[in-house]
Amino acid sequence: MLVSAKEMLIKAKQGRYAVGQFNINNLEWTKAILLTAQENNSPVILGVSEGAGKYMCGYKTVVGMVNGMIEELNITVPVALHLDHGSYDAALKVIEAGFSSVMFDGSHYSIEENIAKTKEIIEIANAKGISVEAEVGAIGGEEDGVVGSGEIANPDECKQIAELGVDMLAAGIGNIHGKYPENWAGLNFDALAAINNATGDMPLVLHGGTGIPEDMIKKAISLGVSKINVNTECQLVFTEATRKYIEDGKDLQGKGFDPRKVLAPGVEAIKACVKEKMELFGSINKA
C-alpha cells in the first residue's frame, strides 16, 4: 500500500539521514527500485515526472503498476509515489489518479503566486492524506523541457512557503538536474544553513542528486536535507549495461534477443546504483 512521504521524511530529519527519491521510467525501473528498497529495508520514494507519466500511458497506469508490484512482490517497506516537478494541472491529476505524494513546482512564478497556488494544492492534497512538496528558487539544468539556472533560494521566501503547511521543501542551493559541468561551483552550504534555520523542522529536498560528491551529500544531510532525488545516474548505468550486452554480442547468442534478457543487465545496474545511494543517504534499515 502506498503511503504519504510525510512520516518517512519527519523520521529522516530527526535521524539525520535522507530518503532517496528514485525516478521511474518503466516496469523494469520500478521493479528494480522496489526490490532494492525491500532487500535493504529502506523507505523509498518513486518519482514520476510529467514526461515519464505520459510515456507510461498516464498516471492511472502508473498507480496500477506500482500498487500491483507492491502486492505481487510482497513489498513491506514504506513506498511513496510522488509527482516530480508538477505543474498545477498535473498535481490535480495525480491526486485524482491515486498518487500518495505530489510536488507542485511554482518556483517560476512570483512568490505571491507560488504561495497562492501552493496553498490550493495543500488543501486538496491534505484532504486525501497526500504529502506535498513545494519549491523556492529554480533548480538548474533541464528536466522535461523545464530549464532552471540554478538559483539560490531566498530564506525568507522559503519560510513563507514552509509556513503554508507543506511537508517538504525543495530550495535551490546551486544544484542542477543532469550531469554537472566541470566549472560547477558546488552547493552553497551557507544558503542551505540559512534556509534550514528559517524553516525549522521542515524536511528539505535536494534535487539533482546525480554527480554531487559524497562529502557534499553528507554535509547537506547534516544541514537538514532529508530527501535526495536521483534520476540521471540510474539512466546512465542502465544505458551503459545495456550497451555492453549488445556490444558483447550476447543478443545474438541463443535467445539472447529476448527483451527480458536484453534489459536484465540494466536492471541489475539500477539495483546496484540505488543500493549505493541508500548506503550514502543512510536510509538502510530505517523502514
Short mmCIF file of C-alpha atoms in Angstrom, two decimals:
data_model
loop_
_atom_site.label_atom_id
_atom_site.label_comp_id
_atom_site.label_asym_id
_atom_site.label_seq_id
_atom_site.Cartn_x
_atom_site.Cartn_y
_atom_site.Cartn_z
CA MET A 1 0.00 0.00 0.00
CA LEU A 2 1.29 3.42 -0.94
CA VAL A 3 1.95 5.88 1.88
CA SER A 4 2.43 9.62 2.16
CA ALA A 5 6.07 10.72 2.29
CA LYS A 6 5.38 12.87 5.36
CA GLU A 7 6.16 10.39 8.14
CA MET A 8 9.26 8.88 6.48
CA LEU A 9 10.74 12.36 5.99
CA ILE A 10 9.98 13.53 9.53
CA LYS A 11 11.84 10.42 10.77
CA ALA A 12 14.70 11.12 8.36
CA LYS A 13 15.09 14.73 9.52
CA GLN A 14 15.09 13.66 13.17
CA GLY A 15 17.50 10.78 12.47
CA ARG A 16 19.81 12.91 10.29
CA TYR A 17 19.62 10.70 7.20
CA ALA A 18 17.85 11.11 3.85
CA VAL A 19 15.30 9.09 1.90
CA GLY A 20 16.06 8.65 -1.79
CA GLN A 21 13.58 9.60 -4.48
CA PHE A 22 14.40 7.46 -7.50
CA ASN A 23 12.56 8.38 -10.67
CA ILE A 24 10.85 5.59 -12.58
CA ASN A 25 10.52 5.32 -16.36
CA ASN A 26 9.03 1.86 -16.97
CA LEU A 27 8.26 -1.52 -15.40
CA GLU A 28 11.93 -2.55 -15.13
CA TRP A 29 12.87 0.68 -13.34
CA THR A 30 10.02 0.35 -10.86
CA LYS A 31 10.68 -3.31 -10.09
CA ALA A 32 14.42 -2.73 -9.61
CA ILE A 33 13.89 0.13 -7.15
CA LEU A 34 11.15 -1.60 -5.14
CA LEU A 35 13.16 -4.82 -4.80
CA THR A 36 16.27 -2.90 -3.73
CA ALA A 37 14.31 -0.98 -1.11
CA GLN A 38 12.84 -4.22 0.26
CA GLU A 39 16.21 -6.03 0.26
CA ASN A 40 17.78 -3.16 2.19
CA ASN A 41 14.83 -2.44 4.49
CA SER A 42 14.76 1.18 3.32
CA PRO A 43 11.85 3.55 2.82
CA VAL A 44 11.70 4.80 -0.75
CA ILE A 45 10.03 7.45 -2.90
CA LEU A 46 9.22 6.66 -6.53
CA GLY A 47 9.39 9.85 -8.56
CA VAL A 48 7.39 10.37 -11.74
CA SER A 49 7.96 13.38 -13.99
CA GLU A 50 5.13 14.60 -16.21
CA GLY A 51 7.03 13.32 -19.25
CA ALA A 52 7.55 9.87 -17.73
CA GLY A 53 3.89 9.80 -16.71
CA LYS A 54 2.83 10.34 -20.32
CA TYR A 55 5.36 7.76 -21.54
CA MET A 56 3.91 5.15 -19.17
CA CYS A 57 0.38 5.74 -20.56
CA GLY A 58 -0.82 8.15 -17.89
CA TYR A 59 -0.94 8.47 -14.12
CA LYS A 60 -3.64 5.84 -13.55
CA THR A 61 -1.48 3.28 -15.38
CA VAL A 62 1.46 4.18 -13.14
CA VAL A 63 -0.63 3.84 -9.96
CA GLY A 64 -1.97 0.46 -11.11
CA MET A 65 1.51 -0.82 -11.95
CA VAL A 66 3.07 0.32 -8.67
CA ASN A 67 0.22 -0.95 -6.49
CA GLY A 68 0.28 -4.27 -8.33
CA MET A 69 4.01 -4.66 -7.81
CA ILE A 70 3.82 -3.80 -4.11
CA GLU A 71 1.28 -6.60 -3.69
CA GLU A 72 2.85 -9.20 -6.00
CA LEU A 73 6.43 -8.66 -4.79
CA ASN A 74 5.36 -8.53 -1.11
CA ILE A 75 6.90 -5.10 -0.59
CA THR A 76 6.51 -4.18 3.08
CA VAL A 77 8.79 -1.11 3.35
CA PRO A 78 7.15 2.35 3.12
CA VAL A 79 6.71 3.41 -0.53
CA ALA A 80 5.51 6.84 -1.65
CA LEU A 81 4.53 7.53 -5.27
CA HIS A 82 5.43 11.15 -5.95
CA LEU A 83 4.89 13.59 -8.83
CA ASP A 84 8.20 15.28 -9.63
CA HIS A 85 8.21 18.97 -10.70
CA GLY A 86 4.50 19.01 -11.28
CA SER A 87 2.54 21.85 -12.83
CA TYR A 88 -0.67 22.93 -11.10
CA ASP A 89 -2.82 20.87 -13.51
CA ALA A 90 -0.61 17.79 -13.24
CA ALA A 91 -0.72 18.00 -9.44
CA LEU A 92 -4.51 17.85 -9.55
CA LYS A 93 -4.41 14.91 -11.98
CA VAL A 94 -2.09 12.74 -9.86
CA ILE A 95 -4.11 13.45 -6.72
CA GLU A 96 -7.16 12.17 -8.61
CA ALA A 97 -5.24 9.17 -10.01
CA GLY A 98 -4.11 7.89 -6.61
CA PHE A 99 -0.55 9.13 -6.09
CA SER A 100 0.39 9.35 -2.40
CA SER A 101 2.63 12.42 -2.71
CA VAL A 102 2.87 15.41 -5.01
CA MET A 103 5.31 18.17 -5.87
CA PHE A 104 3.87 21.43 -7.10
CA ASP A 105 6.73 23.40 -8.63
CA GLY A 106 5.73 27.05 -8.51
CA SER A 107 9.31 28.32 -8.46
CA HIS A 108 8.93 30.05 -11.84
CA TYR A 109 6.02 32.15 -10.56
CA SER A 110 6.30 35.24 -8.40
CA ILE A 111 6.49 34.36 -4.70
CA GLU A 112 2.91 35.66 -4.26
CA GLU A 113 1.53 33.39 -6.97
CA ASN A 114 3.68 30.47 -5.81
CA ILE A 115 2.18 30.88 -2.31
CA ALA A 116 -1.40 31.14 -3.62
CA LYS A 117 -1.19 28.06 -5.85
CA THR A 118 0.75 26.01 -3.27
CA LYS A 119 -1.95 26.76 -0.67
CA GLU A 120 -4.63 25.42 -3.00
CA ILE A 121 -2.71 22.20 -3.69
CA ILE A 122 -2.05 21.68 0.04
CA GLU A 123 -5.75 22.00 0.85
CA ILE A 124 -6.79 19.49 -1.82
CA ALA A 125 -3.96 17.02 -1.08
CA ASN A 126 -4.27 17.14 2.71
CA ALA A 127 -7.95 16.22 2.49
CA LYS A 128 -6.79 12.90 0.98
CA GLY A 129 -3.73 12.37 3.21
CA ILE A 130 -1.32 13.13 0.37
CA SER A 131 2.04 14.78 1.15
CA VAL A 132 3.07 17.96 -0.66
CA GLU A 133 6.47 19.26 -1.79
CA ALA A 134 6.94 22.87 -2.86
CA GLU A 135 9.91 24.64 -4.46
CA VAL A 136 11.58 28.01 -3.97
CA GLY A 137 14.43 29.06 -6.27
CA ALA A 138 14.51 27.19 -9.59
CA ILE A 139 16.78 24.15 -9.77
CA GLY A 140 19.36 24.41 -12.56
CA GLY A 141 19.62 22.24 -15.65
CA GLU A 142 16.78 20.76 -17.67
CA GLU A 143 14.04 18.30 -16.79
CA ASP A 144 11.18 17.59 -19.19
CA GLY A 145 11.92 20.77 -21.10
CA VAL A 146 11.87 22.94 -17.96
CA VAL A 147 15.19 24.79 -17.74
CA GLY A 148 16.39 26.31 -14.47
CA SER A 149 19.52 28.35 -13.94
CA GLY A 150 20.42 27.04 -10.50
CA GLU A 151 19.14 29.91 -8.39
CA ILE A 152 19.90 30.32 -4.70
CA ALA A 153 16.62 30.37 -2.79
CA ASN A 154 15.74 33.27 -0.50
CA PRO A 155 15.44 32.01 3.13
CA ASP A 156 12.56 34.43 3.86
CA GLU A 157 10.61 33.11 0.87
CA CYS A 158 11.36 29.54 2.00
CA LYS A 159 9.94 30.41 5.42
CA GLN A 160 6.77 31.81 3.85
CA ILE A 161 6.21 28.62 1.82
CA ALA A 162 7.10 26.33 4.75
CA GLU A 163 4.53 28.06 6.96
CA LEU A 164 1.76 27.17 4.49
CA GLY A 165 1.93 23.60 5.76
CA VAL A 166 3.91 21.79 3.07
CA ASP A 167 5.54 18.51 4.10
CA MET A 168 8.88 19.08 2.34
CA LEU A 169 10.61 21.96 0.64
CA ALA A 170 12.92 21.97 -2.37
CA ALA A 171 15.19 25.01 -2.18
CA GLY A 172 17.73 25.91 -4.82
CA ILE A 173 21.29 25.95 -3.40
CA GLY A 174 23.25 25.80 -6.66
CA ASN A 175 22.20 22.23 -7.53
CA ILE A 176 21.22 21.30 -11.09
CA HIS A 177 19.50 18.47 -12.94
CA GLY A 178 21.50 16.19 -15.21
CA LYS A 179 25.29 15.99 -15.43
CA TYR A 180 27.24 18.68 -13.56
CA PRO A 181 29.60 20.81 -15.70
CA GLU A 182 33.31 20.88 -14.86
CA ASN A 183 33.10 24.51 -13.74
CA TRP A 184 30.22 23.86 -11.29
CA ALA A 185 30.72 25.95 -8.16
CA GLY A 186 29.30 23.31 -5.79
CA LEU A 187 26.48 23.52 -3.27
CA ASN A 188 26.06 26.75 -1.32
CA PHE A 189 26.09 25.49 2.27
CA ASP A 190 25.75 28.96 3.78
CA ALA A 191 22.48 29.32 1.91
CA LEU A 192 21.37 25.83 3.00
CA ALA A 193 22.15 26.58 6.65
CA ALA A 194 20.18 29.85 6.46
CA ILE A 195 17.21 28.06 4.81
CA ASN A 196 17.31 25.29 7.42
CA ASN A 197 17.34 27.88 10.24
CA ALA A 198 14.44 29.75 8.64
CA THR A 199 12.27 26.66 8.11
CA GLY A 200 12.92 24.79 11.37
CA ASP A 201 11.75 21.16 11.33
CA MET A 202 10.81 21.21 7.64
CA PRO A 203 12.45 18.32 5.72
CA LEU A 204 14.48 19.88 2.88
CA VAL A 205 14.84 18.33 -0.57
CA LEU A 206 17.97 18.18 -2.70
CA HIS A 207 17.19 17.86 -6.40
CA GLY A 208 19.85 16.91 -8.93
CA GLY A 209 21.49 14.28 -6.71
CA THR A 210 23.47 12.75 -9.59
CA GLY A 211 27.14 13.71 -9.57
CA ILE A 212 27.24 15.62 -6.28
CA PRO A 213 30.38 14.48 -4.38
CA GLU A 214 29.73 12.22 -1.38
CA ASP A 215 31.16 14.67 1.15
CA MET A 216 28.75 17.35 -0.10
CA ILE A 217 25.82 14.93 0.15
CA LYS A 218 26.71 14.10 3.76
CA LYS A 219 27.12 17.76 4.66
CA ALA A 220 23.79 18.62 3.06
CA ILE A 221 22.09 15.90 5.14
CA SER A 222 23.72 17.32 8.30
CA LEU A 223 22.17 20.71 7.40
CA GLY A 224 18.59 19.47 7.10
CA VAL A 225 18.29 17.72 3.72
CA SER A 226 16.00 14.71 4.26
CA LYS A 227 15.09 13.77 0.67
CA ILE A 228 17.51 13.43 -2.24
CA ASN A 229 16.40 12.96 -5.84
CA VAL A 230 18.30 10.63 -8.19
CA ASN A 231 17.38 10.11 -11.84
CA THR A 232 20.19 10.73 -14.33
CA GLU A 233 22.61 8.34 -12.61
CA CYS A 234 20.22 5.40 -12.92
CA GLN A 235 19.68 6.24 -16.59
CA LEU A 236 23.43 6.35 -17.22
CA VAL A 237 24.21 2.98 -15.60
CA PHE A 238 21.18 1.34 -17.24
CA THR A 239 22.27 2.51 -20.68
CA GLU A 240 25.90 1.53 -20.11
CA ALA A 241 24.99 -2.02 -19.04
CA THR A 242 22.54 -2.46 -21.93
CA ARG A 243 25.11 -1.16 -24.43
CA LYS A 244 27.72 -3.63 -23.14
CA TYR A 245 25.27 -6.55 -23.53
CA ILE A 246 24.69 -5.62 -27.19
CA GLU A 247 28.34 -4.82 -27.94
CA ASP A 248 29.41 -8.18 -26.47
CA GLY A 249 27.04 -9.85 -28.93
CA LYS A 250 25.01 -11.56 -26.21
CA ASP A 251 21.78 -10.73 -28.02
CA LEU A 252 22.99 -12.99 -30.87
CA GLN A 253 23.62 -16.00 -28.62
CA GLY A 254 20.72 -18.43 -28.32
CA LYS A 255 17.62 -16.49 -27.28
CA GLY A 256 19.67 -13.55 -26.09
CA PHE A 257 17.42 -11.28 -28.13
CA ASP A 258 14.58 -11.84 -25.64
CA PRO A 259 13.86 -8.34 -24.29
CA ARG A 260 13.81 -9.70 -20.75
CA LYS A 261 17.39 -10.86 -21.24
CA VAL A 262 18.45 -7.69 -23.06
CA LEU A 263 17.17 -5.48 -20.21
CA ALA A 264 18.36 -7.69 -17.32
CA PRO A 265 21.91 -6.22 -17.05
CA GLY A 266 20.45 -2.71 -16.98
CA VAL A 267 18.07 -3.69 -14.20
CA GLU A 268 20.94 -5.09 -12.12
CA ALA A 269 22.89 -1.87 -12.73
CA ILE A 270 19.96 0.20 -11.43
CA LYS A 271 19.70 -2.01 -8.33
CA ALA A 272 23.41 -1.58 -7.59
CA CYS A 273 23.17 2.20 -8.07
CA VAL A 274 20.11 2.51 -5.83
CA LYS A 275 21.71 0.41 -3.08
CA GLU A 276 24.85 2.56 -3.23
CA LYS A 277 22.74 5.72 -2.84
CA MET A 278 20.74 4.25 0.05
CA GLU A 279 24.00 3.47 1.83
CA LEU A 280 25.26 7.01 1.23
CA PHE A 281 21.99 8.60 2.33
CA GLY A 282 21.85 6.46 5.48
CA SER A 283 18.34 5.05 4.87
CA ILE A 284 19.20 1.34 5.02
CA ASN A 285 17.32 -0.45 7.85
CA LYS A 286 15.26 2.70 8.50
CA ALA A 287 11.97 1.28 7.16
#
